[in-house]
Coordinates of N, CA and C in Angstrom, one line a residue:
Chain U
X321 N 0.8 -1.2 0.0 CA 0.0 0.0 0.0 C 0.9 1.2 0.0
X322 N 0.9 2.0 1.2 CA 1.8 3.0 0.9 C 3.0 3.3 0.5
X323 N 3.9 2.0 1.0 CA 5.8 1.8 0.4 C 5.1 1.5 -0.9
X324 N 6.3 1.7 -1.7 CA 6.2 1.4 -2.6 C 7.2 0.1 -3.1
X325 N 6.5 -0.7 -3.7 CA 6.8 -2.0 -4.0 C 7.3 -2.6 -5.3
X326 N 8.8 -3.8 -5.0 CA 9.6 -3.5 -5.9 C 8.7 -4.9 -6.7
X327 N 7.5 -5.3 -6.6 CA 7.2 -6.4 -6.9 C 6.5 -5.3 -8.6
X328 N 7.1 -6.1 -9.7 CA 6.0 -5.5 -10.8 C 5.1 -6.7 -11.8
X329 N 4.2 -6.0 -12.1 CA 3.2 -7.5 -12.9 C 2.7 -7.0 -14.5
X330 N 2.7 -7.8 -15.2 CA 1.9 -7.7 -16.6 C 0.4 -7.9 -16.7
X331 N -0.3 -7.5 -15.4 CA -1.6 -7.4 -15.4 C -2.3 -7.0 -16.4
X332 N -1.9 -5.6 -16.7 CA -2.3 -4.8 -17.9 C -2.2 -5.4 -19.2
X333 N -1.4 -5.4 -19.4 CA -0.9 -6.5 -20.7 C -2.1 -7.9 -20.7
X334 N -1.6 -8.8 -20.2 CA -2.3 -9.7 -20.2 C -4.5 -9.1 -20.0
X335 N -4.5 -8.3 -19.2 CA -6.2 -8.3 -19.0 C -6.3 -7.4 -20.6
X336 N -5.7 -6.5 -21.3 CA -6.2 -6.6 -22.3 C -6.0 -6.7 -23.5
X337 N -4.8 -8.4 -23.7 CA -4.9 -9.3 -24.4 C -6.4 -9.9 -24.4
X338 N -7.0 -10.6 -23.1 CA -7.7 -11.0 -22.8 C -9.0 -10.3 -23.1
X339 N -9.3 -8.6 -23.4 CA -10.3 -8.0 -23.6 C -11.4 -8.1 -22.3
X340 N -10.9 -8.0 -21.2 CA -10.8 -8.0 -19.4 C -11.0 -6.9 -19.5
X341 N -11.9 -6.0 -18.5 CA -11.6 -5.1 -18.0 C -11.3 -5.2 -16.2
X342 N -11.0 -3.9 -15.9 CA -10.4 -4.4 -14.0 C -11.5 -5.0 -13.5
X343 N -13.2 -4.6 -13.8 CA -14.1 -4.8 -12.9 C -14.4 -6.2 -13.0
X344 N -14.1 -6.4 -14.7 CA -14.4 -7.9 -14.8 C -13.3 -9.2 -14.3
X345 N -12.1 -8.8 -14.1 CA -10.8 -9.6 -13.3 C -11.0 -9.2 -11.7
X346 N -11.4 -7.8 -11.2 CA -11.7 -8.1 -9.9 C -12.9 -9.0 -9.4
X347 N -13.9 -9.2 -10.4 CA -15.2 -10.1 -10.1 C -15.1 -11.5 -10.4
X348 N -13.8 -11.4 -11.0 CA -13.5 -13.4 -10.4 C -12.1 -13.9 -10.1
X349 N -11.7 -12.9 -9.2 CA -10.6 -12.9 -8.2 C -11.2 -12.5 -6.9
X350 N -12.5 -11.8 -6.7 CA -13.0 -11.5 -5.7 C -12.5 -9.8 -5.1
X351 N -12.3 -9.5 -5.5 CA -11.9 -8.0 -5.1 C -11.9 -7.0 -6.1
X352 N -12.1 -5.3 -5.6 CA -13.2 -4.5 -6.3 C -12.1 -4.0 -7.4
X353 N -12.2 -3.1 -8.0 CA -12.0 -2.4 -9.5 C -11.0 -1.9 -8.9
X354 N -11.3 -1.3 -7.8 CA -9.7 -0.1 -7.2 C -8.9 -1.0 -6.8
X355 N -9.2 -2.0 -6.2 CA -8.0 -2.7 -5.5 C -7.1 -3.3 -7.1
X356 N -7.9 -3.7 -8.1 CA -7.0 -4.7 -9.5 C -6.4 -2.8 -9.6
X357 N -7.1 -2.3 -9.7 CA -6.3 -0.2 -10.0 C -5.1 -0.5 -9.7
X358 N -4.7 -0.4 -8.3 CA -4.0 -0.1 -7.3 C -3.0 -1.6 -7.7
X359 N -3.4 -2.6 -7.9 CA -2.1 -3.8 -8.1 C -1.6 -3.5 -9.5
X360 N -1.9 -2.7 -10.3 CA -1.6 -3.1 -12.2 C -0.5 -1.6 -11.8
X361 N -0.8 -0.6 -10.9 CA 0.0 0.5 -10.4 C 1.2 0.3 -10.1
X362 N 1.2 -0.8 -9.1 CA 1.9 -1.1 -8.3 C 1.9 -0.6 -6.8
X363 N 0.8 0.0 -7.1 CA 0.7 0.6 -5.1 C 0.0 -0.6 -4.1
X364 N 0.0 -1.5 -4.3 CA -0.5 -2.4 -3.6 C -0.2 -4.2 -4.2
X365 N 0.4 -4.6 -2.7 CA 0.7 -5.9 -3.0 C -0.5 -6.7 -3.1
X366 N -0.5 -7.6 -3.8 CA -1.9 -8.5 -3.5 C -1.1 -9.7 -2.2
X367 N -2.5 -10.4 -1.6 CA -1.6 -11.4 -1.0 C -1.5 -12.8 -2.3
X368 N -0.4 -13.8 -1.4 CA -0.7 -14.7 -2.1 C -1.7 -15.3 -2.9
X369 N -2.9 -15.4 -2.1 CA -3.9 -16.0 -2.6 C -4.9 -15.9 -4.0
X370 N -4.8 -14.0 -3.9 CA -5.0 -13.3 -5.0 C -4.4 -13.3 -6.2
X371 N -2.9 -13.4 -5.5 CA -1.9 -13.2 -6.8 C -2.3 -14.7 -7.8
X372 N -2.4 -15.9 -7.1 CA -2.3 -17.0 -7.2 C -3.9 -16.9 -8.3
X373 N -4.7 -16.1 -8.1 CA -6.3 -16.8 -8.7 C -5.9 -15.8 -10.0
X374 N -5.0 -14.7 -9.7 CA -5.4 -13.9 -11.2 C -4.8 -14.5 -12.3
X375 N -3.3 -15.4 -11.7 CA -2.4 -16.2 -12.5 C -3.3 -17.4 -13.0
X376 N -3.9 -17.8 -12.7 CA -5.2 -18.5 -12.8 C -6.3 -18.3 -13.7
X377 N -6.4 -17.1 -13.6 CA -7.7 -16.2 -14.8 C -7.1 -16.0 -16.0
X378 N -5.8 -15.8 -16.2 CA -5.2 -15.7 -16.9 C -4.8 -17.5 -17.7
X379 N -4.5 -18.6 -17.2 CA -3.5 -19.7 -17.4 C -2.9 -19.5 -17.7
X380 N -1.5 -18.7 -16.7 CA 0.1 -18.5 -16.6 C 0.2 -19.0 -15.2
X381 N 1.5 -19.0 -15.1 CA 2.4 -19.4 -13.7 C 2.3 -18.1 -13.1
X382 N 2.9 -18.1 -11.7 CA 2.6 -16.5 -10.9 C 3.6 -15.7 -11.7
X383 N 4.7 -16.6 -11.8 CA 5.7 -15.5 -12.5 C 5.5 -14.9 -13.6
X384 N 4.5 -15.7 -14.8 CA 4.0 -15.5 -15.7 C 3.3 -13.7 -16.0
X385 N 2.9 -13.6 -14.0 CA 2.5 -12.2 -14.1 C 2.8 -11.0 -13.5
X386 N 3.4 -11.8 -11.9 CA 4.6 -11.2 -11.1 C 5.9 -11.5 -11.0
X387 N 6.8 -10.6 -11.1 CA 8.0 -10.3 -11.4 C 8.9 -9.8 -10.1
X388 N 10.1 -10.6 -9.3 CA 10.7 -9.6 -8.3 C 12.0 -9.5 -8.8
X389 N 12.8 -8.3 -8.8 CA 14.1 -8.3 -9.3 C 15.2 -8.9 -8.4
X390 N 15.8 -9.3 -9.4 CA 17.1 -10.5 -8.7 C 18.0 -9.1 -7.5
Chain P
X749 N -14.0 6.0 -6.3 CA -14.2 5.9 -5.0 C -14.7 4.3 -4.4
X750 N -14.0 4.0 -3.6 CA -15.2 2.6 -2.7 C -16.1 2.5 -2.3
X751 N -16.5 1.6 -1.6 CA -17.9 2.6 -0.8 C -17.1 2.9 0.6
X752 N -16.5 1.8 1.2 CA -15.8 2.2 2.5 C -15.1 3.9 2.7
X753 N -14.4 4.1 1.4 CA -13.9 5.6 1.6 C -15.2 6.5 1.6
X754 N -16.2 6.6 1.1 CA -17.3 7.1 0.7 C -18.0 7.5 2.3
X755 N -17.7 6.5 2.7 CA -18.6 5.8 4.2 C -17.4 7.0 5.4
X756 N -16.3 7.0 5.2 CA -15.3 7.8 5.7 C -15.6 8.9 5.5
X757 N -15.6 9.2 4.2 CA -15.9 10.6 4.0 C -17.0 11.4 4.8
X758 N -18.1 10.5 4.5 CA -19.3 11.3 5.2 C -19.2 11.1 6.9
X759 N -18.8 9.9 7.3 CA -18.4 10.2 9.0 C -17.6 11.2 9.3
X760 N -16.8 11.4 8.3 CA -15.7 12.5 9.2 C -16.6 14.4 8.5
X761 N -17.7 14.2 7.6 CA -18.2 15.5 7.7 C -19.4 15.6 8.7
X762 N -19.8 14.6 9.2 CA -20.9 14.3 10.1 C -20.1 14.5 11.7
X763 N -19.2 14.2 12.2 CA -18.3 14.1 13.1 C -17.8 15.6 13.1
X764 N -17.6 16.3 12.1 CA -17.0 17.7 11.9 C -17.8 18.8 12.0
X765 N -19.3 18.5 11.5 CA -20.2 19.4 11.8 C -20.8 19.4 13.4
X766 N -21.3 18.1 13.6 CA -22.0 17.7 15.0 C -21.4 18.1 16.2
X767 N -20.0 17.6 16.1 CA -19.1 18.1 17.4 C -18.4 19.9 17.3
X768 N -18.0 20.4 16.2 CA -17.9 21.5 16.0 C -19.2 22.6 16.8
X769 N -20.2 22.0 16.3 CA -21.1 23.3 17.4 C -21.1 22.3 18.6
X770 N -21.0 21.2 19.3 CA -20.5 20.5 20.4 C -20.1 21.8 21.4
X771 N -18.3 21.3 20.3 CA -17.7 22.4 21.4 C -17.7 23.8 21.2
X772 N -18.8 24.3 20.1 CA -18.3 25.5 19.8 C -19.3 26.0 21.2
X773 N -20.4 25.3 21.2 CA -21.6 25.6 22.7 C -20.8 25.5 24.2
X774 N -20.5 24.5 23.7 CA -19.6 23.9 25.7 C -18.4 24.8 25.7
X775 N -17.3 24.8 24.6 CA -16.5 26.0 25.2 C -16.7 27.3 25.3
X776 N -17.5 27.6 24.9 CA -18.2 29.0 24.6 C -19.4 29.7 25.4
X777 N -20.5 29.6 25.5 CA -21.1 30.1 26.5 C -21.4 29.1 27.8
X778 N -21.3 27.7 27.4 CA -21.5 27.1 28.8 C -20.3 26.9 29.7
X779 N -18.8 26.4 29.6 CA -17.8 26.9 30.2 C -18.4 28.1 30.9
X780 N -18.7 29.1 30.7 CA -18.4 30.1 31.4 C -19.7 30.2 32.4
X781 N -20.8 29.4 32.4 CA -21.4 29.1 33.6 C -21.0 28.9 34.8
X782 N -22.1 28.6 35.8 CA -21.7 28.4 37.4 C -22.3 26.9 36.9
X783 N -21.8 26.2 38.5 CA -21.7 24.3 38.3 C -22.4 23.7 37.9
X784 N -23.7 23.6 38.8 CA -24.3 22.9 38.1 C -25.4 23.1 36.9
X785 N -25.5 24.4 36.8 CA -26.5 24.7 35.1 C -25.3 24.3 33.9
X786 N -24.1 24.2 34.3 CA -23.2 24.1 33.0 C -23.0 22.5 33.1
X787 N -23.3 22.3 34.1 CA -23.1 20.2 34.1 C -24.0 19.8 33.5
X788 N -25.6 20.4 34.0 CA -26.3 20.2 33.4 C -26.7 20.3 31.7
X789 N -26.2 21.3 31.5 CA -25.9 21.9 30.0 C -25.4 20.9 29.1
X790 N -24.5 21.0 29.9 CA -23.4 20.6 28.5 C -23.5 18.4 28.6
X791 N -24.0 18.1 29.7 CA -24.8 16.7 29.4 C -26.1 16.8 28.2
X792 N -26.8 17.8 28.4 CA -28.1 17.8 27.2 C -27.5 18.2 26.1
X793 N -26.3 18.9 25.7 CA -25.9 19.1 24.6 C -25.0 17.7 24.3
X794 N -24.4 17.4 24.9 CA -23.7 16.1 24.7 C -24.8 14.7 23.9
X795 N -25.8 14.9 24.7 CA -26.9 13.8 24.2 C -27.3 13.8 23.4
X796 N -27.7 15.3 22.7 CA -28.1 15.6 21.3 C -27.0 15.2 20.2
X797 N -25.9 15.6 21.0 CA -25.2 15.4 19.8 C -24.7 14.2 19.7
X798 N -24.6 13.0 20.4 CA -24.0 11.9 20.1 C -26.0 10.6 19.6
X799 N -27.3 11.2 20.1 CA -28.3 11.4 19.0 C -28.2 12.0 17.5
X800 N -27.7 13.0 17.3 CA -27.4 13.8 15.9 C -26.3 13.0 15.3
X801 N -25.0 12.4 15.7 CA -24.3 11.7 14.6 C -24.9 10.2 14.9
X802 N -25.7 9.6 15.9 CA -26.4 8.1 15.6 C -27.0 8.3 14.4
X803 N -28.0 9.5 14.0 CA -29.2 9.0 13.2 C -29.1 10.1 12.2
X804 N -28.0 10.5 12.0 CA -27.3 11.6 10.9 C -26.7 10.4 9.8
X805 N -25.5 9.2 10.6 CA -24.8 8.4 10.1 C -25.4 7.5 9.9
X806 N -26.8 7.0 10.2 CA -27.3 5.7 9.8 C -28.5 6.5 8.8
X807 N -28.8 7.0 8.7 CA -29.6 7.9 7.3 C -28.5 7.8 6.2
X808 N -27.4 8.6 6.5 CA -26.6 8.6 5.4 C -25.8 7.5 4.7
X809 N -25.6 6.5 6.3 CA -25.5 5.3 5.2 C -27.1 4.3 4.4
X810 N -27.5 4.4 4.9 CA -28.6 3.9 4.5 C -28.9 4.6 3.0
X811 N -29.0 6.0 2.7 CA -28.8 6.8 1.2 C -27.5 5.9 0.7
X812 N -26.2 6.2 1.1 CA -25.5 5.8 0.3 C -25.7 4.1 -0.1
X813 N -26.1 3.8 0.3 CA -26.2 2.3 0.4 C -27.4 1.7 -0.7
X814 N -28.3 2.6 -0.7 CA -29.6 2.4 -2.4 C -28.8 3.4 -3.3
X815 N -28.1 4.3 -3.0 CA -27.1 4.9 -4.2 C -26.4 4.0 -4.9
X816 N -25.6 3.5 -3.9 CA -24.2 2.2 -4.4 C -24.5 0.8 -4.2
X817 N -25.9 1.0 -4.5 CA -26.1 -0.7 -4.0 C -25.3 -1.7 -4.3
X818 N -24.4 -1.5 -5.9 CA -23.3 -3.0 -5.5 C -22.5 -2.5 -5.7
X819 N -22.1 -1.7 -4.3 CA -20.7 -1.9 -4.0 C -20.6 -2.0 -2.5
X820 N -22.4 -1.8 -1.5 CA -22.4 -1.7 -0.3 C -22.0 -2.9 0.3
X821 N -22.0 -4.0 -0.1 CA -21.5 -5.1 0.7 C -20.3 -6.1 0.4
X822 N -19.4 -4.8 -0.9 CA -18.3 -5.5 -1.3 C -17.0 -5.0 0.3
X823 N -16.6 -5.8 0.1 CA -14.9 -5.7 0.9 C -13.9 -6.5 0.7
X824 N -13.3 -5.9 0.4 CA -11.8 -7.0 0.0 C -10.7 -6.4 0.5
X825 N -9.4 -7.9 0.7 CA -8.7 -7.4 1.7 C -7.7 -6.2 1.5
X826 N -7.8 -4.9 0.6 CA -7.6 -4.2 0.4 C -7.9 -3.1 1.5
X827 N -9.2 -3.2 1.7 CA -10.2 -2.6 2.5 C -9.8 -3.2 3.9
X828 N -9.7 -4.3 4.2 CA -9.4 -5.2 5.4 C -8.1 -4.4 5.9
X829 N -7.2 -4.2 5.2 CA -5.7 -3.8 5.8 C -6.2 -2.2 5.9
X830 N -6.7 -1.3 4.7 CA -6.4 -0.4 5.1 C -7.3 0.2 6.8
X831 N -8.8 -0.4 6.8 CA -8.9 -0.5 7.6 C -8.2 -0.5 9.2
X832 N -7.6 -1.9 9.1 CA -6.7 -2.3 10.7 C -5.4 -1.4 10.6
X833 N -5.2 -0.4 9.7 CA -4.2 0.9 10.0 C -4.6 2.0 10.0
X834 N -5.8 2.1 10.0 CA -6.8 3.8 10.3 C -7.0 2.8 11.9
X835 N -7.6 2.1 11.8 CA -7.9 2.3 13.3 C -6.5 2.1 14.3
X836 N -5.5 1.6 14.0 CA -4.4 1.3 14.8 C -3.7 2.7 15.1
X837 N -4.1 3.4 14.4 CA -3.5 5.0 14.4 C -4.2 5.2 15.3
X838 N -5.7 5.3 15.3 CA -6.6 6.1 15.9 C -7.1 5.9 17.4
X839 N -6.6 4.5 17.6 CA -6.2 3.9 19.1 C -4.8 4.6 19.8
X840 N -3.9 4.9 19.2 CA -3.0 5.9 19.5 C -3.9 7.0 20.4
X841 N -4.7 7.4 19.1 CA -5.0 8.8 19.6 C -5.9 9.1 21.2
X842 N -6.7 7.5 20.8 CA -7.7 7.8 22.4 C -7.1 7.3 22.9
X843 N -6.0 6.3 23.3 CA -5.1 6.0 24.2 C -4.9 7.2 25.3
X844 N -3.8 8.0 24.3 CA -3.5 8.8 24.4 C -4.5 10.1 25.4
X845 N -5.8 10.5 24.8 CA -7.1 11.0 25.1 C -7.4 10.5 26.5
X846 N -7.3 9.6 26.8 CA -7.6 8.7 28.3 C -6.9 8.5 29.1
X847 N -5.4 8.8 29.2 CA -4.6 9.0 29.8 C -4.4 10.5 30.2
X848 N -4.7 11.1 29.2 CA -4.9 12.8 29.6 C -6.1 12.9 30.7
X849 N -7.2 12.3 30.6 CA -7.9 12.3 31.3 C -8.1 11.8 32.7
X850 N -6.8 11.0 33.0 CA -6.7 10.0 33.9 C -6.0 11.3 34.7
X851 N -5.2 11.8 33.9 CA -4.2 12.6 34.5 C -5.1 13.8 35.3
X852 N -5.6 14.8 34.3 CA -6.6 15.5 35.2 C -7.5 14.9 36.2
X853 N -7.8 13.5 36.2 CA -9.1 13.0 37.3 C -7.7 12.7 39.0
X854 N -6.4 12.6 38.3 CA -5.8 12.0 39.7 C -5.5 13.9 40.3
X855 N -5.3 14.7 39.4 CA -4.8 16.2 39.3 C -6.1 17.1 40.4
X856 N -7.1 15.9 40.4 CA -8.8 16.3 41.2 C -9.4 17.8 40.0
X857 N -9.1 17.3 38.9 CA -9.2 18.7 38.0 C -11.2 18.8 38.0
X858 N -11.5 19.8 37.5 CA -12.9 19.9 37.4 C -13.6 18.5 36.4
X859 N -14.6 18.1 36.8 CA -14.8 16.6 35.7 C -15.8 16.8 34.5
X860 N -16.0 18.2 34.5 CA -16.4 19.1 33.3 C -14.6 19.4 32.3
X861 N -14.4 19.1 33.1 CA -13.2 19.4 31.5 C -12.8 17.8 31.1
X862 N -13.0 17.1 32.8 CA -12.2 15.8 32.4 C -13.0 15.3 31.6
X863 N -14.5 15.3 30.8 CA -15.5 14.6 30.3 C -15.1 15.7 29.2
X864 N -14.7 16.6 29.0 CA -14.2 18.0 27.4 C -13.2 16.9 27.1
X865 N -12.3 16.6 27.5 CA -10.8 16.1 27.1 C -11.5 14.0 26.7
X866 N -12.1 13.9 26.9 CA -12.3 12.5 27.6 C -13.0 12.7 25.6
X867 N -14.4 13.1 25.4 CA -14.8 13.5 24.2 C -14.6 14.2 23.1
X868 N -13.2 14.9 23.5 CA -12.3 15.8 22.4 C -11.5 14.4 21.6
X869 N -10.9 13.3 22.6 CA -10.5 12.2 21.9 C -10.8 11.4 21.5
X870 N -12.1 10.7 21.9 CA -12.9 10.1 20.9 C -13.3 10.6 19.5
X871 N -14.1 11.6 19.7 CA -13.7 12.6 18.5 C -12.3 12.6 17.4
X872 N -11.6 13.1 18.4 CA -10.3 13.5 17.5 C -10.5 12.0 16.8
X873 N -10.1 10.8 17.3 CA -9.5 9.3 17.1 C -10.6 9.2 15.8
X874 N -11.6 9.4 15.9 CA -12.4 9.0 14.8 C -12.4 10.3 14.2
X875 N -12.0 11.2 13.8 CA -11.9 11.8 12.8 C -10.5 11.7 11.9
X876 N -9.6 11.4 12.8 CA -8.3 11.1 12.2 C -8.9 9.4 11.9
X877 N -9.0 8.9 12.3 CA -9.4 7.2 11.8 C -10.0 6.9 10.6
X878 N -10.9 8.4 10.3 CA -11.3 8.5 8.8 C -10.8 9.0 7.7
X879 N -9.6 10.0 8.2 CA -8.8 11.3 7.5 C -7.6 10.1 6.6
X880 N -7.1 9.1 7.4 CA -6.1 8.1 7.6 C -6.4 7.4 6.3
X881 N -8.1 6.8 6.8 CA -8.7 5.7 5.4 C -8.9 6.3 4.5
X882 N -9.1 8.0 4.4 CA -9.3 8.4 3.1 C -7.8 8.4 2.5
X883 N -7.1 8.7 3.1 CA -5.7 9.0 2.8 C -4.6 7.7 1.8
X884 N -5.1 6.8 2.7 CA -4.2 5.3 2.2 C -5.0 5.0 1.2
X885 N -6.2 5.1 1.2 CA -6.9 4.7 -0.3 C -6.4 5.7 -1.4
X886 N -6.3 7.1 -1.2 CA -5.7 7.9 -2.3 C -4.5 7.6 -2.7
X887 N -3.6 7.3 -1.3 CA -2.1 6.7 -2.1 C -2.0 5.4 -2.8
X888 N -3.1 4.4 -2.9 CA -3.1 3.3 -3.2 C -4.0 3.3 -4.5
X889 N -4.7 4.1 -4.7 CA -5.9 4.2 -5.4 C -5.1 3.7 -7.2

C-alpha cells in the first residue's frame, strides 16, 4: 500500500490481451475495481492468494504475471 | 471511489459538523457558567449530539447504500488492511485522550473538562481514523 513495492506485474498487458476489463478480473478474483487499479500500479501488494487466482484467470504461472528483481 | 472511503468521508463530515457546534456551545457560553447549570448543559448538549451523529450516520449510510447498491456489501482485503491501520493509528489517539484524562481526574481537576478532554479524543481518534482511510486509499488508489 503505501511503500512502494519492488514487486511488478503484466496485469495490464495480459487483461487486455484477454479484452478483461479491472471490474471484470476483480469479479472473479474477488476483489473491487480499485483494488485490481492499485495492483496493475503497483501501489499495492496483492496477497498470495489473489496473486495465485489472477495467475489463474489468466493460465500462466505467478511469475508468468509477477515479477521480483534478482 | 469505494464505498468504504465514501462511508469515511461522510463520518468524518458528520463528526465535523455535529461536534464542531458541540464544542463550539460547551466552550463557549457554557464553560463560562456556574456548576451545576453548566453540568447540566453541556450533558443535554452532549446527548443531542452523540443522537445527531447516531441517526445523521445511519440515514446517510442507509442513502448511500440504495445509491451504491453493488458496491455496499463488497470488501476485500484491500479494505481489510487499510482499515486495521486507520484504526491502529486512531487507538493511538484515544489511548492517548484517556490517559490525559486520567491525569486530570488524579490532578482532582474539574470533571467538566475531564469529560471536554475524555470526548475531544474520541472525537479527535475517529476523525483522524477516517482522515487516515481516506488518505491510504488515495495513495493506493
Amino acid at each position: 500500500m503505501g511503500k512502494p513495492t519492488l514487486v511488478t506485474n503484466r496485469i495490464t498487458e495480459l487483461r487486455t490481451a484477454a479484452s478483461m476489463s479491472q471490474g471484470e478480473l476483480g469479479d472473479q478474483v474477488g476483489v473491487t475495481r480499485q483494488t485490481v487499479n492499485a495492483i496493475e500500479r503497483g501501489r499495492y501488494s496483492p496477497s498470495l492468494e489473489v496473486a495465485f487466482k489472477i495467475a489463474r484467470v489468466f493460465g500462466v504461472p505467478l511469475e508468468g504475471v509477477f515479477q521480483y528483481p534478482d | 471511489m469505494t464505498f468504504p472511503e465514501k462511508s469515511a468521508l461522510t463520518i468524518t463530515a458528520i463528526l465535523l459538523a455535529v461536534f464542531g457546534w458541540y464544542f463550539w456551545l460547551v466552550l463557549g457560553p457554557i464553560a463560562g457558567a456556574s456548576s451545576p447549570a453548566r453540568d447540566f448543559a453541556y450533558t443535554a448538549v452532549m446527548g443531542v449530539a452523540l443522537a445527531a451523529v447516531t441517526v445523521l450516520a445511519t440515514v446517510s449510510h442507509i442513502i448511500l447504500a440504495i445509491v451504491f447498491h453493488r458496491q455496499a456489501n463488497v470488501r476485500d482485503e484491500r479494505d481489510r488492511l487499510i482499515n486495521l491501520r486507520s484504526t491502529r493509528i486512531a487507538c493511538y489517539l484515544l489511548v492517548t485522550g484517556v490517559f490525559a484524562g486520567l491525569g486530570l481526574a488524579v490532578a482532582r481537576a474539574d470533571r467538566f473538562w475531564i469529560a471536554q478532554v475524555l470526548v475531544a479524543s474520541l472525537v479527535l481518534a475517529s476523525v483522524v481514523e477516517s482522515a487516515v482511510k481516506v488518505a491510504l486509499y488515495r495513495r493506493s488508489a
